[in-house]
Structure formats: structure tokens, C-alpha cells
Tab-separated table of C-alpha atoms in Angstrom:
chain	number	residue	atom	x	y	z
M	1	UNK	CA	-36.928	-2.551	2.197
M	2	UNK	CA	-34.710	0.861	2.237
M	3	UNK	CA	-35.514	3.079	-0.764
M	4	UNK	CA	-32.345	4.906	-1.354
M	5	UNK	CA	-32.601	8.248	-2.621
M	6	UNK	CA	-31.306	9.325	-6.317
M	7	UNK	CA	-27.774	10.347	-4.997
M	8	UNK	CA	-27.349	7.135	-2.995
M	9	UNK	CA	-28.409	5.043	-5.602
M	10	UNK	CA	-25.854	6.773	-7.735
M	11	UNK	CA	-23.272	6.577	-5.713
M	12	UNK	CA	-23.856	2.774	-4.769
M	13	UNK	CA	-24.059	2.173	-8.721
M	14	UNK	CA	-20.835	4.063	-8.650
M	15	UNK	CA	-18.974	1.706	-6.617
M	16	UNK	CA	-20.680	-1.318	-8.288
M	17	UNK	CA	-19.384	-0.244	-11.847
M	18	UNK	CA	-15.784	0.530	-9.765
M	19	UNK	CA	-15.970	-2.998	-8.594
M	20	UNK	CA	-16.630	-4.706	-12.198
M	21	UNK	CA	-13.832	-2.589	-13.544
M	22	UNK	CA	-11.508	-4.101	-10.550
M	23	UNK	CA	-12.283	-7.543	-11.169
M	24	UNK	CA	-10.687	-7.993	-14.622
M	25	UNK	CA	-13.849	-9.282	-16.129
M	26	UNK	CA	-13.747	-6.460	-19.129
M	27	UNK	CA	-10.395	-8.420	-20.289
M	28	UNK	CA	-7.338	-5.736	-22.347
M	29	UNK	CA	-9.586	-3.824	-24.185
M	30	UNK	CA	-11.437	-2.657	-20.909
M	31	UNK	CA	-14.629	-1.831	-22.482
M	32	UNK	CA	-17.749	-1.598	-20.641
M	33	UNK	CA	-21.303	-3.273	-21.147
M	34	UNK	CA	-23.815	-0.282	-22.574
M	35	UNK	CA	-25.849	1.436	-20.736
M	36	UNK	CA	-28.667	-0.691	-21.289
M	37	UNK	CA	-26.364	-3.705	-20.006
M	38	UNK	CA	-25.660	-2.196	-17.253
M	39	UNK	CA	-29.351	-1.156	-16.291
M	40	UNK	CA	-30.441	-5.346	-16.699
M	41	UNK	CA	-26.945	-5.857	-14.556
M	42	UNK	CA	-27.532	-4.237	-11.526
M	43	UNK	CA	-31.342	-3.139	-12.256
M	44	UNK	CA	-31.615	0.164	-12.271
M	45	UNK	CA	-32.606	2.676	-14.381
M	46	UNK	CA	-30.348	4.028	-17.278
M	47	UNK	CA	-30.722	7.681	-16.559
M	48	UNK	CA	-28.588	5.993	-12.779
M	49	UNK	CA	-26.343	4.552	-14.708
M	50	UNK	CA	-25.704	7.359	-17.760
M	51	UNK	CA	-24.897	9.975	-13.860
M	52	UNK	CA	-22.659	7.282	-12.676
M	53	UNK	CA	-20.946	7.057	-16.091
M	54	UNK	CA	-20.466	10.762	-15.685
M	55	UNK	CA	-18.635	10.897	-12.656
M	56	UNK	CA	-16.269	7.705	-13.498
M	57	UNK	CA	-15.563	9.803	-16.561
M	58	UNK	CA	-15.291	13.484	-14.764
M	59	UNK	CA	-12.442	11.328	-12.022
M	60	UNK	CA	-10.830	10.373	-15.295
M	61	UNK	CA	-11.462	6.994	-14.619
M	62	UNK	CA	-13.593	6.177	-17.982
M	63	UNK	CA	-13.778	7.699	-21.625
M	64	UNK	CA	-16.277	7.244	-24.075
M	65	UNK	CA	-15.826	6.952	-28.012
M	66	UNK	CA	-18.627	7.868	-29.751
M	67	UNK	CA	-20.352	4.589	-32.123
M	68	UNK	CA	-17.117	2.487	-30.335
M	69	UNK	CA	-18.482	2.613	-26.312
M	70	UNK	CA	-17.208	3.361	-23.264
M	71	UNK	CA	-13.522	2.178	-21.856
M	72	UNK	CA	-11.561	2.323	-18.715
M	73	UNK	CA	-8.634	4.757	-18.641
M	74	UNK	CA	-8.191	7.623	-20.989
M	75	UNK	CA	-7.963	7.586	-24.701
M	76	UNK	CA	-4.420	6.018	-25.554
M	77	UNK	CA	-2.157	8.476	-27.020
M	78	UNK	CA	-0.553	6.907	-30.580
M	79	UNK	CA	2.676	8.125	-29.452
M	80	UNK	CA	2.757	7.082	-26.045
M	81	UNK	CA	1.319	3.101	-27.747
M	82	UNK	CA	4.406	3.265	-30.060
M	83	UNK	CA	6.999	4.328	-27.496
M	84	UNK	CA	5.612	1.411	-24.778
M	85	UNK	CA	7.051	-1.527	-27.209
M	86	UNK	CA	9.864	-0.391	-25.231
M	87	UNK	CA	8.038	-2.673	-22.292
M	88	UNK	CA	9.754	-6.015	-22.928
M	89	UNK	CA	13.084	-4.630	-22.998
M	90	UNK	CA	12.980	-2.352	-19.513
M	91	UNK	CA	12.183	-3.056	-15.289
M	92	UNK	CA	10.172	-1.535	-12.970
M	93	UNK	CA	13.318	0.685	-11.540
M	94	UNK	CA	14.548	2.093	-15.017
M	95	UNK	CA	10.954	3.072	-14.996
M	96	UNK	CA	10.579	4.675	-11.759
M	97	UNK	CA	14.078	6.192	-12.640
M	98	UNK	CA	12.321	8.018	-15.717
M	99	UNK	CA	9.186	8.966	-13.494
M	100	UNK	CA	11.562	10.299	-11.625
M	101	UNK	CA	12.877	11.994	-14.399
M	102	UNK	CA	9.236	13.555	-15.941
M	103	UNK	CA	6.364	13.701	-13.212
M	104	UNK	CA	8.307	16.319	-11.196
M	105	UNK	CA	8.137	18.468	-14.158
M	106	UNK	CA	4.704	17.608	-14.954
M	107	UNK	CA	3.630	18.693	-10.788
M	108	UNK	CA	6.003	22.254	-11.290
M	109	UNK	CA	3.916	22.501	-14.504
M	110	UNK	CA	0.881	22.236	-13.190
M	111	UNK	CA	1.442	24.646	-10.132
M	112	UNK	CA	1.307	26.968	-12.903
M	113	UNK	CA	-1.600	26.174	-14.835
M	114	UNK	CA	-4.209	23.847	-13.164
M	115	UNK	CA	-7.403	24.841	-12.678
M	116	UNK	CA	-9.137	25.054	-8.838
M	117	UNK	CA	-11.668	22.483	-9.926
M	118	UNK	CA	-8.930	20.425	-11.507
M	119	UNK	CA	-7.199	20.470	-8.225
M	120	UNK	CA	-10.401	19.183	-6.193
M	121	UNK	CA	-10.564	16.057	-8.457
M	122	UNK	CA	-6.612	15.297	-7.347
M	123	UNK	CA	-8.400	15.655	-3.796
M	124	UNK	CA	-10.515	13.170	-4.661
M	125	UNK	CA	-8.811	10.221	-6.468
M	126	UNK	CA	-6.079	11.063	-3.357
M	127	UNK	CA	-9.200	9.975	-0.817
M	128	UNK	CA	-10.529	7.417	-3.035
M	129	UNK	CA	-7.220	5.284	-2.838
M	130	UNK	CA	-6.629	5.350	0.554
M	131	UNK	CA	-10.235	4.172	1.043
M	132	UNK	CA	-9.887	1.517	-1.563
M	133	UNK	CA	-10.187	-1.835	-0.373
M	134	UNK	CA	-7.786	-4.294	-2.771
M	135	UNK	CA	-4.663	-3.859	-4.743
M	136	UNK	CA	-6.502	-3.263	-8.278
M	137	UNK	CA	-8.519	-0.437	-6.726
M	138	UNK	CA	-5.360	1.185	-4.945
M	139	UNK	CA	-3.477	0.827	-8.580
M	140	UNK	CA	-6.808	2.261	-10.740
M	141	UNK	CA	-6.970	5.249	-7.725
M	142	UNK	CA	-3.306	5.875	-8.027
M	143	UNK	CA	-2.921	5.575	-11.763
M	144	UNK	CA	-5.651	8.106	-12.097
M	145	UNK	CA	-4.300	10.677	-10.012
M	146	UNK	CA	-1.199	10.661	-11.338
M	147	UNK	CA	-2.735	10.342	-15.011
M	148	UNK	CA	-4.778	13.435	-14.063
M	149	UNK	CA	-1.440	15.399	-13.776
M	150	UNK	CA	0.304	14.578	-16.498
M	151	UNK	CA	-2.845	15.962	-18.267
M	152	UNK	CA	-3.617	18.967	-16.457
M	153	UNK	CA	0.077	20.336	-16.634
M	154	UNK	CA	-0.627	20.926	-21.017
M	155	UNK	CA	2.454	19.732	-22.480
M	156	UNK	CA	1.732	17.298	-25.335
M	157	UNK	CA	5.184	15.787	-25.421
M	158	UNK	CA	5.777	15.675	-21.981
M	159	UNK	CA	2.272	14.090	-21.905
M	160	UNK	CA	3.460	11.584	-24.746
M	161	UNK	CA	6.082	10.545	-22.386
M	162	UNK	CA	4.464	9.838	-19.328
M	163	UNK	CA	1.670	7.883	-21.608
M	164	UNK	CA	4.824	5.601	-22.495
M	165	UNK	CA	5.003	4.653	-18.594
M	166	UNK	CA	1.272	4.828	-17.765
M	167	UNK	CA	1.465	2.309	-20.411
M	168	UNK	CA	3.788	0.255	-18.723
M	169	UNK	CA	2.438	0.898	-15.344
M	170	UNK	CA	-0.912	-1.038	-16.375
M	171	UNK	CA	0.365	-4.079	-17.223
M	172	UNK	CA	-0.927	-6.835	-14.658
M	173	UNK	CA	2.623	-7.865	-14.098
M	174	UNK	CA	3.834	-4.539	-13.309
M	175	UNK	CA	0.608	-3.853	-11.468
M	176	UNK	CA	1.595	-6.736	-9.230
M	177	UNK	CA	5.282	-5.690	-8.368
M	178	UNK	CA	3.820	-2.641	-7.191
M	179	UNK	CA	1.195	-4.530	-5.008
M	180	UNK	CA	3.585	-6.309	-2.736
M	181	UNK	CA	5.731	-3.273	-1.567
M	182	UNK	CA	2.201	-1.784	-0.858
M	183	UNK	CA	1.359	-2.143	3.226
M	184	UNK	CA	-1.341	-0.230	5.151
M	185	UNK	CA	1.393	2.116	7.022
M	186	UNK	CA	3.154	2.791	3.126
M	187	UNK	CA	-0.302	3.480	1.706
M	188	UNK	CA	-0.684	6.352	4.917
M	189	UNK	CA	2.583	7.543	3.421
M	190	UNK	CA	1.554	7.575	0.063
M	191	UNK	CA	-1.519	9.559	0.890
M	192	UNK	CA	-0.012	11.884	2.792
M	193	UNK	CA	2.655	12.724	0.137
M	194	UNK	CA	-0.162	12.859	-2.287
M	195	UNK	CA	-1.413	15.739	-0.121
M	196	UNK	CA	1.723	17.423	-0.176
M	197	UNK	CA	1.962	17.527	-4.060
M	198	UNK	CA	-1.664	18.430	-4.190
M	199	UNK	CA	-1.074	21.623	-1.915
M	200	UNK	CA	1.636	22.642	-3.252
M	201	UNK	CA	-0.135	22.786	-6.600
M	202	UNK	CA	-3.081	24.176	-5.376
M	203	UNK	CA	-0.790	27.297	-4.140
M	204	UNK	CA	0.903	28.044	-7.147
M	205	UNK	CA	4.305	27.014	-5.914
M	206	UNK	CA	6.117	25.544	-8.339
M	207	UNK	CA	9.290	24.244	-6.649
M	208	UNK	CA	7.635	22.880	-4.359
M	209	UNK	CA	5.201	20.989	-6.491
M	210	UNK	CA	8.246	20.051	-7.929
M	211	UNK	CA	10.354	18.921	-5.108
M	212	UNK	CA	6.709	17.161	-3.099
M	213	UNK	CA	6.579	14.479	-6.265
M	214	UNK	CA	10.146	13.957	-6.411
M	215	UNK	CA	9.972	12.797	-2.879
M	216	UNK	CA	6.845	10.981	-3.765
M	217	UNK	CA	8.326	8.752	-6.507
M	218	UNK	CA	11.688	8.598	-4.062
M	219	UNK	CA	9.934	6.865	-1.402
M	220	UNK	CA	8.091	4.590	-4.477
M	221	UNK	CA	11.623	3.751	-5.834
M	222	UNK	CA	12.967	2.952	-2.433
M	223	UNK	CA	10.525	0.085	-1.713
M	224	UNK	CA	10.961	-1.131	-4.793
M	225	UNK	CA	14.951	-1.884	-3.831
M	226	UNK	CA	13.960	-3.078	-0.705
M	227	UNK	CA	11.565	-5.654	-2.675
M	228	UNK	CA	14.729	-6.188	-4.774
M	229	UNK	CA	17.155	-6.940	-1.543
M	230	UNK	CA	14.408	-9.246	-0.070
M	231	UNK	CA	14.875	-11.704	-3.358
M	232	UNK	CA	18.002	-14.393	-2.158
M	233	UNK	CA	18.316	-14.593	-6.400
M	234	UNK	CA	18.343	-10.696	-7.475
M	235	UNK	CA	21.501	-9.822	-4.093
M	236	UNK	CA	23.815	-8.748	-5.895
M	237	UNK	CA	22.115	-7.526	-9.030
M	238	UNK	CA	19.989	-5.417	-6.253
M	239	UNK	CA	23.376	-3.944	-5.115
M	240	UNK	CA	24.090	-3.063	-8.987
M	241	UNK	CA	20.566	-1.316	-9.062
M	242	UNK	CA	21.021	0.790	-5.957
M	243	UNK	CA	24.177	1.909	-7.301
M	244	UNK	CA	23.455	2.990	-10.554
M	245	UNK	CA	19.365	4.248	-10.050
M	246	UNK	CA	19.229	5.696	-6.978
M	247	UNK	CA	17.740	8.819	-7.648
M	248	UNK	CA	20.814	12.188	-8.122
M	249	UNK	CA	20.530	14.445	-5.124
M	250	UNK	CA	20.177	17.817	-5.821
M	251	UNK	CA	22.371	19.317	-7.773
């Protein structure tokens, strides 16, 4: 029997915790068992499980409430909860047209004030999606990253309006539109854009922070068109969409 040492065991409780969060067994709320649950689950002890609670929560992955528990995700933002009744009345390309519109800002902004050890965690959630295995891990990995952004650049009401699309974003439905224009060569892409926008704010430069996410979410909005033109039903209306969405060019 392999004994695994305390980092090991952390790191394979890690994963395990990664893995319950991925398989929609927490239901919309996305609260997690205690501590002490989670010790009986996977049988280990809770001083494992309290380390591997800190790093899902220190990749932005988790937050805890104290007396309430521990959830997946951030704390939700009353404003950005109020704007997203918006949901039912929207698509997936109006909202990659406002990403397009905010999350370039957010990158410039955080060229200017993010924090080195800020920037390592981008490094990480970038990794951790391209090693992720199935389309809920890719979308946690991807939704964190970009979460951790919005955050880092300290702008509450830009914040409040990224939290209306984050919002969005997370809905199952909307997490699965974005799964099938997801391929192993597009992920490469992704990850290597990721890199771009990561350097770029590591170095202080703020037009190109800018500019690297803007061709991020491009790329993103372009596959979803191409999704739209593969749909006999949605032709013409895909047409209409290209037209009117397309990301401006610079002006």
C-alpha cells in the first residue's frame, strides 16, 4: 500500500473535491458537505481537507460564509443578481458582444494594479484548464480565471457588470453552448491567448492587456457564429447576427 506524503494527499483530496464540484451533485446553491463530511467521504483527516479547502478558496474557486458553509464560486454580488434577470430576455452573442465590451477594460485595468502573486494564480487556473479533463472542469477553470480579473482590476461597478455575465455564463444551458464550440486544437488556442493576456498584465502594459483579451473574446465570439451557421434552422438569422455583432474594428 503507497503512503502518500501530506502534500500528495492534499493535492489528491484537491482534485477529489474538484471532481464532486464537476459532477453537479451540490445542485444551484453549490454548497459543500462540512469538513467533517468530507473527512467520512473520502477518509481522511480534517486538518487534509480544511488545506485543500484553502487552496480551492486561494484559486478563487470556493468561498466560505461564516455559520452558512462553504460554496463554489465567489460571493454573488446583489447588483450583479439583480441585473442577471436580464438572462431570459438575451443570447449567448449579445453577451459575448458586452464581454467584449467590459473584460478588455477590466485586463488594461489590471495591467495597472494587480499584484505579482495575483498574477501567478491567473498562471495557474490558465494551466489548470488546459489540463482539465471534461467540459464542466474546462468551464469552472475558465470562469475562474476570468472571474479572477474582473476582481483584481478594483472597480466595483465595472465588477457589478461583469458579475451580471458571470451570472449568465453559469447557467448549465449556457455552459453547454460553450461546450460544443470547445475542441482540443481551440482549447490550445484558448490557452495560449490566456498567456498572452496574462503577460501582458504581468508587464504593466496596459494596451496590450487590453488589446490580448479583446482578441481573446474575438476568437470566443467567432466560434460561436460558426456554431450559429452550422444550425440548417438559425441560416439566416446567423447572417443577421454576423452583421450586426461582429465585434467594431478599431477605431
Amino acid at each position: 500500500m503507497t503512503v502518500l506524503d501530506a502534500k500528495s494527499q492534499i493535492d489528491l483530496l484537491r482534485t477529489r473535491i474538484l471532481d464532486l464540484i464537476a459532477s453537479g451533485e451540490l445542485g444551484q446553491a453549490g454548497k459543500l458537505p462540512t469538513e467533517r463530511a468530507l473527512s467520512n467521504r473520502f477518509r481522511v483527516g480534517r486538518g487534509y481537507v480544511r488545506q485543500a479547502l484553502d487552496a480551492l478558496e486561494a484559486d478563487r474557486l470556493i468561498w466560505r460564509h461564516q455559520g452558512k458553509g462553504t460554496f463554489v464560486g465567489q460571493p454573488a454580488d446583489p447588483i450583479g443578481d439583480l441585473a442577471a434577470r436580464v438572462a431570459g430576455q438575451t443570447n449567448a452573442l449579445e453577451v459575448m458582444e458586452a464581454r467584449l465590451c467590459i473584460e478588455p477594460e477590466l485586463a488594461a485595468l489590471c495591467a495597472k494594479r494587480m499584484q505579482r502573486h495575483e498574477v501567478e494564480a491567473l498562471r495557474k487556473q490558465a494551466q489548470q484548464q488546459l489540463e482539465a479533463k471534461d467540459a464542466q472542469a474546462i468551464e469552472l477553470w475558465d470562469g475562474a480565471l476570468h472571474r479572477h480579473i474582473a476582481q483584481c482590476a478594483r472597480n466595483r461597478p465595472l465588477l457589478a457588470a461583469f458579475s451580471m455575465l458571470d451570472k449568465i455564463r453559469c447557467d448549465p444551458d449556457w455552459v453547454s453552448i460553450r461546450a460544443k464550440t470547445r475542441t482540443p486544437s481551440s482549447l490550445e488556442v484558448t490557452h495560449g491567448e490566456h498567456l498572452k493576456v496574462i503577460t501582458e498584465i504581468e508587464a504593466g502594459h496596459v494596451e496590450g492587456a487590453r488589446t490580448a483579451m479583446k482578441d481573446h473574446l474575438t476568437t470566443r465570439f467567432d466560434a460561436l457564429l460558426a456554431d450559429f451557421d452550422a444550425r440548417p434552422q438559425s441560416e439566416h438569422n446567423a447572417d443577421f447576427l454576423r452583421q450586426t455583432l461582429r465585434p467594431a474594428g478599431p477605431t
